[in-house]
Amino acid sequence: MNIRLVKGMGLLWSSLFLLPSSWAATASISIAQLYQGSFLVGTAIKSSDLKKPPSLSSSLSCREFNAFTAENAMKWEHIHPTPDTYDFSMSDQLITMAQQCDAKVIGHTLVWHQQTPDWVFQDSQGNALSRDALLVRLKDHIDTVVGRYKGKVYGWDVVNEALNEDGTLRDTPWRNIIGDDYFIYAYRYARAADPDAQLYYNDFNLYKKAKVEGAITLVNQLLEAGEKVDAIGMQGHYSLFYPSLNEIEQSVQAIVNAGLSIAVTELDVSVLPLPDDAFSGADITQSFAAHPVYDPYTSRLPEAQEQQLAETYQGLFALFLKYADNVDRITFWGASDADSWRNNWPIRGRTDYPLLFDRQGRPKLAYQYVTQFIP
Ligand code: G3I
């Protein structure tokens, strides 16, 4: 059976719920092929897969997904570690791998307050750079990185996580030195370096009303300034316990109502309890001490939670399909549970199960639910 989902085909979605469960046994197409015509389905590629011959994870990525984001390899500290050094070894490998797998490449990320070396904001004596000097440095970085991959990268997360939880602009060295208009320059330089690449604003916790409104305001400022932004990247670091589908849908509607498109850029669903609501985002500066109570599934995930995870993913995909006209891509933040950053945040060394494939790379119940929509 060959199923092709077409943007906005709500009826087809309904009929998918009626598919026989035996379809699983005969299905041989990937999740990306299944959703072809609705949106791209991507994964993050971890750096270790870009340093050595293809591993289980990279072949799994190649088989199942049609968009690859470098989980870390294109971040400033890796690709431009010192003022005079660029290291393209892993990012070049990502491009090669994507070409071999017929996948699009998503560039992540050009402007972020994390994983950016201190020297970026300093002169050779260690003093803070002037606005003009930092703009020159930003332009050089974007020209060099985006320019190298002109025509090879489908879209860039240009500015990442520039907002506080209340939707106001986050204080970062970029903002403090350049001023509130720093992001306008970032998008201007990116478009100049590759006019055909898609450009995104990317952030976490956009299911929160104030934060998504902040993102819409930021993008509207860019558009009013004459810059190009193709979509808001909703990262999608979720959990079994939050957010509700309704919260996500409210945010999706707010973005759609503003006339903007959506890319779900970093999807995963943690099954583990959080020590505090304050850890509901993806702020990697936060951490919490390990305790067995927060790591309850070290040997296996019980059936009840496996089922809950599958239903959560099914609900998310139903929602994304409902808005498929405005959703360009769903990217998972990793392929197998073994790869996920969620095993180490906000508590290091936990055993989480947030993705569609288990630690051996085998499809989980959640994979079946999003590929077969078992009623
Ligand atoms: O590779 C080194 C390893 O050699 C070393 O032994 C180990 C010691 O801690 O660190 C390893 O590097 C870690 C790297 O992940 C690879 O695992 C870094 O410490 C760690 O900081 C880094 O974390 C990444 C994080 O961003 C910070 O860049 C995560 O992998 C990555 O999943 C995460 O991704 C972010 C997105 O870019 C933006 N949105 C939120 C998302 C989750 O935090």
Short mmCIF file of N, CA and C and ligand atoms in Angstrom, two decimals, residues 71-72 75 108 112 115 160-161 235 237 266 282 284 333 341 348, ligand 1:
data_model
loop_
_atom_site.label_atom_id
_atom_site.label_comp_id
_atom_site.label_asym_id
_atom_site.label_seq_id
_atom_site.Cartn_x
_atom_site.Cartn_y
_atom_site.Cartn_z
N GLU A 71 23.56 18.53 14.56
CA GLU A 71 23.19 18.80 15.95
C GLU A 71 24.15 19.82 16.57
N ASN A 72 25.42 19.71 16.25
CA ASN A 72 26.41 20.62 16.83
C ASN A 72 27.44 21.15 15.83
N LYS A 75 27.72 24.86 14.73
CA LYS A 75 27.71 25.92 15.75
C LYS A 75 29.06 26.65 15.71
N HIS A 108 22.50 24.95 11.18
CA HIS A 108 22.15 25.29 12.57
C HIS A 108 23.43 25.60 13.32
N TRP A 112 23.89 32.72 17.95
CA TRP A 112 23.38 32.15 19.20
C TRP A 112 24.25 32.70 20.33
N GLN A 115 27.54 28.35 22.85
CA GLN A 115 28.48 27.66 21.95
C GLN A 115 29.16 28.66 21.01
N ASN A 160 19.07 32.06 16.82
CA ASN A 160 18.58 30.99 17.68
C ASN A 160 18.37 31.51 19.10
N GLU A 161 17.16 31.30 19.62
CA GLU A 161 16.87 31.52 21.05
C GLU A 161 17.18 32.93 21.51
N GLN A 235 11.00 24.68 18.17
CA GLN A 235 11.93 23.56 18.42
C GLN A 235 11.19 22.27 18.76
N HIS A 237 10.86 20.72 22.03
CA HIS A 237 11.39 19.86 23.10
C HIS A 237 10.29 19.68 24.13
N GLU A 266 13.19 20.71 16.24
CA GLU A 266 14.00 19.91 17.17
C GLU A 266 13.09 19.03 18.02
N ALA A 282 14.78 24.43 27.14
CA ALA A 282 15.95 23.73 26.59
C ALA A 282 17.17 24.59 26.86
N ILE A 284 20.46 25.15 28.11
CA ILE A 284 21.51 24.22 28.50
C ILE A 284 22.39 24.74 29.63
N TRP A 333 15.02 15.69 17.01
CA TRP A 333 16.37 16.07 17.48
C TRP A 333 17.16 14.80 17.81
N TRP A 341 20.11 14.21 23.41
CA TRP A 341 20.64 15.13 24.42
C TRP A 341 19.80 15.03 25.70
N ARG A 348 22.42 14.91 34.20
CA ARG A 348 23.31 14.09 33.35
C ARG A 348 23.09 12.60 33.61
O1 G3I B 1 31.75 15.76 22.32
C1 G3I B 1 32.12 16.08 23.68
C2 G3I B 1 32.81 14.92 24.30
O2 G3I B 1 34.01 14.69 23.64
C3 G3I B 1 33.04 15.23 25.79
O3 G3I B 1 33.59 14.12 26.40
C4 G3I B 1 31.72 15.58 26.47
C5 G3I B 1 31.93 15.99 27.92
O4 G3I B 1 30.83 16.66 28.42
O5 G3I B 1 31.14 16.67 25.80
C6 G3I B 1 30.86 16.38 24.44
O6 G3I B 1 30.27 17.51 23.84
C7 G3I B 1 28.95 17.76 24.20
C8 G3I B 1 28.11 17.76 22.91
O7 G3I B 1 26.82 18.16 23.22
C9 G3I B 1 28.04 16.38 22.27
O8 G3I B 1 27.40 15.49 23.11
C10 G3I B 1 28.90 19.14 24.84
O9 G3I B 1 29.54 19.10 26.10
C11 G3I B 1 27.49 19.58 25.02
O10 G3I B 1 27.45 20.93 25.47
C12 G3I B 1 26.76 19.49 23.71
O11 G3I B 1 25.41 19.77 23.95
C13 G3I B 1 24.66 20.13 22.82
C14 G3I B 1 23.92 21.42 23.16
O12 G3I B 1 22.99 21.75 22.14
C15 G3I B 1 24.89 22.58 23.29
O13 G3I B 1 25.46 22.89 22.08
C16 G3I B 1 23.67 19.01 22.50
O14 G3I B 1 24.39 17.89 21.99
C17 G3I B 1 22.66 19.48 21.48
O15 G3I B 1 21.63 18.50 21.34
C18 G3I B 1 22.01 20.77 21.96
O16 G3I B 1 21.11 21.20 20.96
C19 G3I B 1 20.38 22.38 21.27
C20 G3I B 1 20.18 23.14 19.98
O17 G3I B 1 21.43 23.41 19.39
C21 G3I B 1 19.40 24.43 20.23
N1 G3I B 1 18.15 24.17 20.90
C22 G3I B 1 18.24 23.39 22.11
C23 G3I B 1 18.98 22.08 21.86
C24 G3I B 1 19.05 21.23 23.11
O18 G3I B 1 19.81 21.89 24.10
#
